[in-house]
C-alpha positions as a Markdown table, in Angstrom:
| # | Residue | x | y | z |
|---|---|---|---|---|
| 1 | Unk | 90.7 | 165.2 | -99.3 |
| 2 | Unk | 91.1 | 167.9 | -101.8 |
| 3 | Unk | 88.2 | 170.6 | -101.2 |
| 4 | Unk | 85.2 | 170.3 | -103.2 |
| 5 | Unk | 84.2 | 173.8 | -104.3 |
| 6 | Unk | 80.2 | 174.5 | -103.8 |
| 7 | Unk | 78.4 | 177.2 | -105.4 |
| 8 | Unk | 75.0 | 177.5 | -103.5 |
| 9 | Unk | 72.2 | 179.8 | -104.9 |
| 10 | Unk | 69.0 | 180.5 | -103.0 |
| 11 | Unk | 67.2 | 184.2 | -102.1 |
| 12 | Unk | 67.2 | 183.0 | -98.4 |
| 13 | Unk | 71.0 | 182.1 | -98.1 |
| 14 | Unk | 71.2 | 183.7 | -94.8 |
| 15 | Unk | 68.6 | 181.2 | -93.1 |
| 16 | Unk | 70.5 | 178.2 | -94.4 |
| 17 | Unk | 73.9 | 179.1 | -91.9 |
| 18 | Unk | 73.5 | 175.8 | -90.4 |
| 19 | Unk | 73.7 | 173.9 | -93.7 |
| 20 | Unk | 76.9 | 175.6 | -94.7 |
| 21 | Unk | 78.1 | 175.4 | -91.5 |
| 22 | Unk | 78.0 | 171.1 | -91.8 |
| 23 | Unk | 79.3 | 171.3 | -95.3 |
| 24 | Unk | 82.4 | 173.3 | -94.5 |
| 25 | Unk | 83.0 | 171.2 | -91.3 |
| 26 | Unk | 83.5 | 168.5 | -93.8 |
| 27 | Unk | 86.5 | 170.4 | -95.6 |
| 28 | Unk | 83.5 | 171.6 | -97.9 |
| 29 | Unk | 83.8 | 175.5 | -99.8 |
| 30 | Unk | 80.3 | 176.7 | -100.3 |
| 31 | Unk | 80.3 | 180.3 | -101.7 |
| 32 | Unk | 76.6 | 182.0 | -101.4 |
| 33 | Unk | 75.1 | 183.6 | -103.7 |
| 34 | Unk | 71.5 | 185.3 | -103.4 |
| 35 | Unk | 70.1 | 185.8 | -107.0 |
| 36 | Unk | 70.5 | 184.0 | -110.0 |
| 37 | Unk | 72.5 | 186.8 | -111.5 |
| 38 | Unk | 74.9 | 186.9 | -108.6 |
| 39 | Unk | 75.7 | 183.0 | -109.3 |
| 40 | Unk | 76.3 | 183.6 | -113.3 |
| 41 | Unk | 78.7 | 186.1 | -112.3 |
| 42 | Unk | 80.5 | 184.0 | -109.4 |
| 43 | Unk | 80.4 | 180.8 | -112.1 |
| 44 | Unk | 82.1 | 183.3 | -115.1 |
| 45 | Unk | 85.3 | 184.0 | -112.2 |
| 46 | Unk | 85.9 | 180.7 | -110.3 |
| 47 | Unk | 85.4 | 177.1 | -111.2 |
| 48 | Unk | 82.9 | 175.1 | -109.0 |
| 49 | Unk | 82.1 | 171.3 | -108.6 |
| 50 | Unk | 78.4 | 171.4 | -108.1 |
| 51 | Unk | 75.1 | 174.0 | -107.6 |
| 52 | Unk | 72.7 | 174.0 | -105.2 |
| 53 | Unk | 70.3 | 176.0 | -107.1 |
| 54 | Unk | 67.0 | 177.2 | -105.5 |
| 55 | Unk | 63.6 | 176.7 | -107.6 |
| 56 | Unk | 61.9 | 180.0 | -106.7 |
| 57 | Unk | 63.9 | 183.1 | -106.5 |
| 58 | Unk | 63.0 | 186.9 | -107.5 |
| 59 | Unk | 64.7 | 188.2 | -110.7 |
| 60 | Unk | 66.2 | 185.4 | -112.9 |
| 61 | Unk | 64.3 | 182.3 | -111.8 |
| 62 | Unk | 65.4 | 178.9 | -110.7 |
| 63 | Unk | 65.0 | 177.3 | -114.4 |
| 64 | Unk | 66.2 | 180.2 | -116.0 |
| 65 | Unk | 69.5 | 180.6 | -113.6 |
| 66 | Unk | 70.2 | 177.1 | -114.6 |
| 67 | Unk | 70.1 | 177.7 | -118.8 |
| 68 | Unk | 72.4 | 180.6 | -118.3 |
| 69 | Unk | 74.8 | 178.3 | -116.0 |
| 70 | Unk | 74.6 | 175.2 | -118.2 |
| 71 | Unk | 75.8 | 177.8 | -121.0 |
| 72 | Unk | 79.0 | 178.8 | -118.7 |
| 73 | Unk | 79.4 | 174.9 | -117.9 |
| 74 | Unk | 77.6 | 172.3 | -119.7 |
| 75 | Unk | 79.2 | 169.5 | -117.6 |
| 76 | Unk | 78.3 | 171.2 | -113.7 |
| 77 | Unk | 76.4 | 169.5 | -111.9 |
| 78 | Unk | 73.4 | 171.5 | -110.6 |
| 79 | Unk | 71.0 | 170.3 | -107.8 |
| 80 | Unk | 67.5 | 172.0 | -107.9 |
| 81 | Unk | 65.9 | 173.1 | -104.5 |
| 82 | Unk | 62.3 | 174.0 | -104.7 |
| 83 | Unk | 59.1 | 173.8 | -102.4 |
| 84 | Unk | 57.3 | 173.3 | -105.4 |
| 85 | Unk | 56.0 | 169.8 | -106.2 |
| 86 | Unk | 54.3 | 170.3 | -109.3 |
| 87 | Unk | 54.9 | 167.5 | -111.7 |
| 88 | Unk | 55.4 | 169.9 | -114.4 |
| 89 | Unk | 58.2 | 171.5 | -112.7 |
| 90 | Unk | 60.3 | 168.6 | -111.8 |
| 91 | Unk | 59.4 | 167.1 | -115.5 |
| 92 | Unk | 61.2 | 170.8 | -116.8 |
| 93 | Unk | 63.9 | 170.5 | -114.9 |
| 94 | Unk | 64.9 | 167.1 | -115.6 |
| 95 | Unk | 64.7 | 167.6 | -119.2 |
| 96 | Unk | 67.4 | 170.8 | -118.6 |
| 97 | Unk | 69.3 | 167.7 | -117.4 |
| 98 | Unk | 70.2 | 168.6 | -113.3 |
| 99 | Unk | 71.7 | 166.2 | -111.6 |
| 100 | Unk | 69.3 | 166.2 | -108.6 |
| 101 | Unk | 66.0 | 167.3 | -107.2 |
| 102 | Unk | 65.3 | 168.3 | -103.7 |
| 103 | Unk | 62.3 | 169.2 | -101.9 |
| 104 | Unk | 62.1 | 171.7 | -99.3 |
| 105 | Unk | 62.9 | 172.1 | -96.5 |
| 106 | Unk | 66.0 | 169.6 | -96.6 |
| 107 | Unk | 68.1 | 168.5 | -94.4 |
| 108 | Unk | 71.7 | 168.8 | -94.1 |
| 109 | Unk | 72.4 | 165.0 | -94.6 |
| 110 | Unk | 70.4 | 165.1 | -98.1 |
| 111 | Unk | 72.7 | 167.7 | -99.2 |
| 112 | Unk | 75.3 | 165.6 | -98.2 |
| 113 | Unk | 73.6 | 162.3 | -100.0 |
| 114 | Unk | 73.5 | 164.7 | -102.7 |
| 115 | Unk | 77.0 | 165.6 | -102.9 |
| 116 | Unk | 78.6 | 162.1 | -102.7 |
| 117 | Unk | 75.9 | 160.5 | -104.9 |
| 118 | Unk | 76.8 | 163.2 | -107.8 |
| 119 | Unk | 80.9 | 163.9 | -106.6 |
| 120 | Unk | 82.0 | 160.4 | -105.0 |
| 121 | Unk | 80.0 | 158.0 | -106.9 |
| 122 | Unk | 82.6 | 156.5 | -109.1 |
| 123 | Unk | 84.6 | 155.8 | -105.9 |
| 124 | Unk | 81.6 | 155.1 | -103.9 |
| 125 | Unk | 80.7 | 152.2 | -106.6 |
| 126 | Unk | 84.6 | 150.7 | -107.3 |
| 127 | Unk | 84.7 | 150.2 | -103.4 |
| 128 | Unk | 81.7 | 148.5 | -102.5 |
| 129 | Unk | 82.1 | 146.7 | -106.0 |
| 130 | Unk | 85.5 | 145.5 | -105.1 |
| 131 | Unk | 84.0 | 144.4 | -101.7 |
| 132 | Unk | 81.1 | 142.8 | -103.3 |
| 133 | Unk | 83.5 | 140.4 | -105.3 |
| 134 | Unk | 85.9 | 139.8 | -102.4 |
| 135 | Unk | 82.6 | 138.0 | -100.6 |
| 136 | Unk | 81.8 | 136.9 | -104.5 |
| 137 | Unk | 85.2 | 135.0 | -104.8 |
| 138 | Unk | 85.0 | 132.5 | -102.2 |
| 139 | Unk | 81.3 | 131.3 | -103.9 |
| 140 | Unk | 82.7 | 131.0 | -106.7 |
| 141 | Unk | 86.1 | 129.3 | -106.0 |
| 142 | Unk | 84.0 | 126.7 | -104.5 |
| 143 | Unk | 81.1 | 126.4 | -107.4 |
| 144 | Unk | 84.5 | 125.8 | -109.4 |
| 145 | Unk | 85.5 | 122.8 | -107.4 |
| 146 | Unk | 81.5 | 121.5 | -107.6 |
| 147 | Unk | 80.0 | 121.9 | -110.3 |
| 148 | Unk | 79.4 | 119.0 | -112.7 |
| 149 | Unk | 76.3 | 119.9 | -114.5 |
| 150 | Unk | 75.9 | 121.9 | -118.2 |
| 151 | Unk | 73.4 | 123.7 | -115.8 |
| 152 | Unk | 75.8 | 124.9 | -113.7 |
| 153 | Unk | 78.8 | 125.3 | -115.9 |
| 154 | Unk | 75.8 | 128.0 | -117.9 |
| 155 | Unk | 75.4 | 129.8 | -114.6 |
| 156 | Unk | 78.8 | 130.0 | -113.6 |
| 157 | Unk | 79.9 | 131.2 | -116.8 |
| 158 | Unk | 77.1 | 133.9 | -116.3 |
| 159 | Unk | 78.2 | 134.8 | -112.8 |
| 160 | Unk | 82.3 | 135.4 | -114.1 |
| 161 | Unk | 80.9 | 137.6 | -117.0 |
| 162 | Unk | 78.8 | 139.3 | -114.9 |
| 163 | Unk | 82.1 | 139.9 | -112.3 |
| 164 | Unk | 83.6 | 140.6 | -115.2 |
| 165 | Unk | 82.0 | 143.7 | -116.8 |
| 166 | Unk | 81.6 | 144.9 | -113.1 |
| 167 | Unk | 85.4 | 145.4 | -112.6 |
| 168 | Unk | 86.1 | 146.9 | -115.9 |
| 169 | Unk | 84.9 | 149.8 | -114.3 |
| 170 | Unk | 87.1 | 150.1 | -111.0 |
| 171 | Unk | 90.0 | 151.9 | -110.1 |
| 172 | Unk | 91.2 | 148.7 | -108.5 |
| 173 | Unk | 93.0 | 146.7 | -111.3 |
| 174 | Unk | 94.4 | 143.7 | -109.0 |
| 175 | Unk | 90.1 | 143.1 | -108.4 |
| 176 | Unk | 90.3 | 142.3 | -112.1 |
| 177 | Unk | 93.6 | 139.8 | -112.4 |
| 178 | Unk | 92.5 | 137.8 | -109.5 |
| 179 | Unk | 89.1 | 137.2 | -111.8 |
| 180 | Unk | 91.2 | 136.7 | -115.2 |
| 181 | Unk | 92.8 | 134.1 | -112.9 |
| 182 | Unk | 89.1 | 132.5 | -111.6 |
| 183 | Unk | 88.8 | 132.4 | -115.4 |
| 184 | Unk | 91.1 | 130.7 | -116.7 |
| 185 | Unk | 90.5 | 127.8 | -113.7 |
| 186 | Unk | 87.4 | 127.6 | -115.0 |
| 187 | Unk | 88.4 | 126.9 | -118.5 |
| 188 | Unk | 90.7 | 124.5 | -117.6 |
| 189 | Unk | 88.0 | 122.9 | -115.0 |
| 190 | Unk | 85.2 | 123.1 | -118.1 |
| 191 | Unk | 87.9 | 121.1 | -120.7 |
| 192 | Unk | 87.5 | 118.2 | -118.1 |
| 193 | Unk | 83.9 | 118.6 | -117.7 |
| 194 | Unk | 83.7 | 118.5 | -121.8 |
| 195 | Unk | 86.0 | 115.7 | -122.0 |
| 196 | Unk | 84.3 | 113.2 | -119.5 |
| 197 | Unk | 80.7 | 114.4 | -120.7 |
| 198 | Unk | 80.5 | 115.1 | -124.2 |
| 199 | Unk | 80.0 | 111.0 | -125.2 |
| 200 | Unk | 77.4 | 110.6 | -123.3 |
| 201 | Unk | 75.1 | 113.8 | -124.8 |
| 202 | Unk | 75.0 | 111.5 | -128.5 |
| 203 | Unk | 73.8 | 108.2 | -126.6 |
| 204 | Unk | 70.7 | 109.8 | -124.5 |
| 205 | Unk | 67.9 | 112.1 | -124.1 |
| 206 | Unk | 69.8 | 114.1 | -120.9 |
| 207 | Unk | 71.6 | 116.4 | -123.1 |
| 208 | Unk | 71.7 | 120.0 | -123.5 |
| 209 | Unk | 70.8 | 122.2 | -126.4 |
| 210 | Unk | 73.4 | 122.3 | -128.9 |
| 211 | Unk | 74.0 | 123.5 | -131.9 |
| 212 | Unk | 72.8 | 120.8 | -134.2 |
| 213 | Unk | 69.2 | 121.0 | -131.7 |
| 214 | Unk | 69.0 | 124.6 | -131.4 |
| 215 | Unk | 66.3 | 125.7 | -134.5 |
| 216 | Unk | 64.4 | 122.7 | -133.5 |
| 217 | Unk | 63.7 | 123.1 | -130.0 |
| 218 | Unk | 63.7 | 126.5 | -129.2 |
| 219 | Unk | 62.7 | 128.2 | -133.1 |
| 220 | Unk | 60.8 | 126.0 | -134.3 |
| 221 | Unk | 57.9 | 126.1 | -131.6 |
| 222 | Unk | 58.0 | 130.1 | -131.5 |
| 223 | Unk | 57.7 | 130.3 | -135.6 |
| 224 | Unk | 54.5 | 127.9 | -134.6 |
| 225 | Unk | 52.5 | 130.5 | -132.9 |
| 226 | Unk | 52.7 | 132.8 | -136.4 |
| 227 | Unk | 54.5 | 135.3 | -138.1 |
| 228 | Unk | 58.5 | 135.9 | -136.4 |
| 229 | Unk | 61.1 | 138.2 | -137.0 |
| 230 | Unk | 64.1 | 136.5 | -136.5 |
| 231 | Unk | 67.6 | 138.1 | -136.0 |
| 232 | Unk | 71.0 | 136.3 | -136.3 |
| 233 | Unk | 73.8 | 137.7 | -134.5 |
| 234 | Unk | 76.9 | 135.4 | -135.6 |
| 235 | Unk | 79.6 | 134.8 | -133.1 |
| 236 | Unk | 78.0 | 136.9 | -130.5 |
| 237 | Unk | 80.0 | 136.8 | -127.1 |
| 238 | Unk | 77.5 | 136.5 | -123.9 |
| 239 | Unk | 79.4 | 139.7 | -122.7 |
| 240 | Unk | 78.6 | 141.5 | -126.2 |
| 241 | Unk | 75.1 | 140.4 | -125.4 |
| 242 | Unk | 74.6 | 141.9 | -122.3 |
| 243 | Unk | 76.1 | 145.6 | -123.1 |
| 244 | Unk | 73.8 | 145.2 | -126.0 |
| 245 | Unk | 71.0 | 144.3 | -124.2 |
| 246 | Unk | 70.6 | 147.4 | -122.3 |
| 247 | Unk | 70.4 | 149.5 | -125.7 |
| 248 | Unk | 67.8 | 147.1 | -126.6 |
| 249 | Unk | 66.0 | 147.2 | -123.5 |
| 250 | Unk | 63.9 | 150.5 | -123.4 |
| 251 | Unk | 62.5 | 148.9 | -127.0 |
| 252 | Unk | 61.9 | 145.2 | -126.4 |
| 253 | Unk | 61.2 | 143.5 | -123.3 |
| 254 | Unk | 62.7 | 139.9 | -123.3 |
| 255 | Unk | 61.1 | 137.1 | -122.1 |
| 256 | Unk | 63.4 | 134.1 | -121.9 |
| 257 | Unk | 67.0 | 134.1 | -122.2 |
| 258 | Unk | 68.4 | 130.3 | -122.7 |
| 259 | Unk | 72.3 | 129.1 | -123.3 |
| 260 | Unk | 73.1 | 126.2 | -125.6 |
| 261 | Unk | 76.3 | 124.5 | -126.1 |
| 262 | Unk | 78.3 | 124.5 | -129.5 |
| 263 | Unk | 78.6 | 120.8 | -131.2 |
């Protein structure tokens, strides 16, 4: 792999030799640096993919190396390193936006958790996401060929939106034909479904919500327990939903989410 360039700052460089000495058997380049003011001047010559920044250092401190860095590079990632477990500290540093936090002493496999957590993690995730699905596939090839329910047609449709905002995100493209594909299947499958069903929803009670149902049993009862803000979405997609759901989510916590099929 390409080398991954590692600035690391701490007062006490010398006693982490054994650290470095794992990183850069990994095809890792760490350059050392022993104050705060030493790693502002390495960061203003040469380009770097991540800090390891410790908390507690004379001179420039921890916190205040990290400003002056985040000035040069606003987008490096910087690890803090501290023995200090105040709450107050970590609280601080978050804000300042680092991309990890470490208590000492670690261990040279943290730093390396570390480095592919905030380095690898976009291939880490598109691989085992890709995996993930392979497994997925077979499930859901075989739901396709079973289900016969409104029930399950709802959760399937669920599971192939959820597979399908998954692989947006992955470098692997073919991941995301082979699911247009389970898609369309499952159209075609659902037209049938609709065809040989749909009578029989207008002659009993076993029927799902629809449309022409929906105010009346599942409004209606809420607007009965007092005063409701009610928001209409028109021609929301499920997919729209659910990206818009986690914008909504640090504000409202939902307590039912329910399908219902057009007329």
């Amino acid at each position: 792999m390409e080398k991954i360039n590692i600035l690391w700052v701490d007062d006490e460089i010398d006693l982490l030799k054994s650290h470095i000495l794992f990183l850069e058997d990994r095809n890792y380049a760490v350059v050392k640096c022993p104050s705060g003011q030493d790693a502002i001047e390495a960061l203003q010559k040469q380009a770097f993919d991540i800090v390891f920044l410790d908390e507690n250092m004379p001179g420039l401190s921890g916190l205040e190396t990290l400003m002056e860095l985040k000035q040069i590079n606003a987008s490096l990632p910087i690890v803090m390193i501290t023995k200090n477990e105040e709450e107050s500290l970590m609280e601080e540093a978050i804000g300042s936006k680092i991309a990890d936090y470490l208590i000492k002493p670690v261990n040279p496999n943290q730093i390396l958790l570390s480095l592919k957590k905030n380095l690898d993690h976009s291939r880490l995730v598109s691989e085992r996401t890709t995996a993930t699905y392979q497994q997925e596939f077979r499930k859901i090839a075989m739901d396709l060929s079973m289900v016969n329910s409104f029930e399950g047609w709802v959760d399937l449709y669920k599971k192939l939106i959820f597979w399908e905002l998954e692989l947006e995100h992955i470098e692997d493209s073919g991941m995301f034909e082979i699911l247009e594909s389970q898609k369309s299947e499952a159209n075609h499958q659902f037209g049938k479904f609709i065809e040989k069903t749909y009578p029989q929803w207008f002659d009993g009670s076993d029927a799902p919500v629809m449309s022409h149902t929906l105010f009346r049993k599942k409004v209606a009862p809420v607007l009965k327990n007092g005063p409701t803000l009610m928001v209409v979405i028109d021609n929301l997609r499920y997919d729209q939903w659910m990206v818009l759901e986690e914008v909504l989510q640090p504000y409202y916590k939902k307590s039912e989410e329910a399908a219902y099929y057009s007329i």
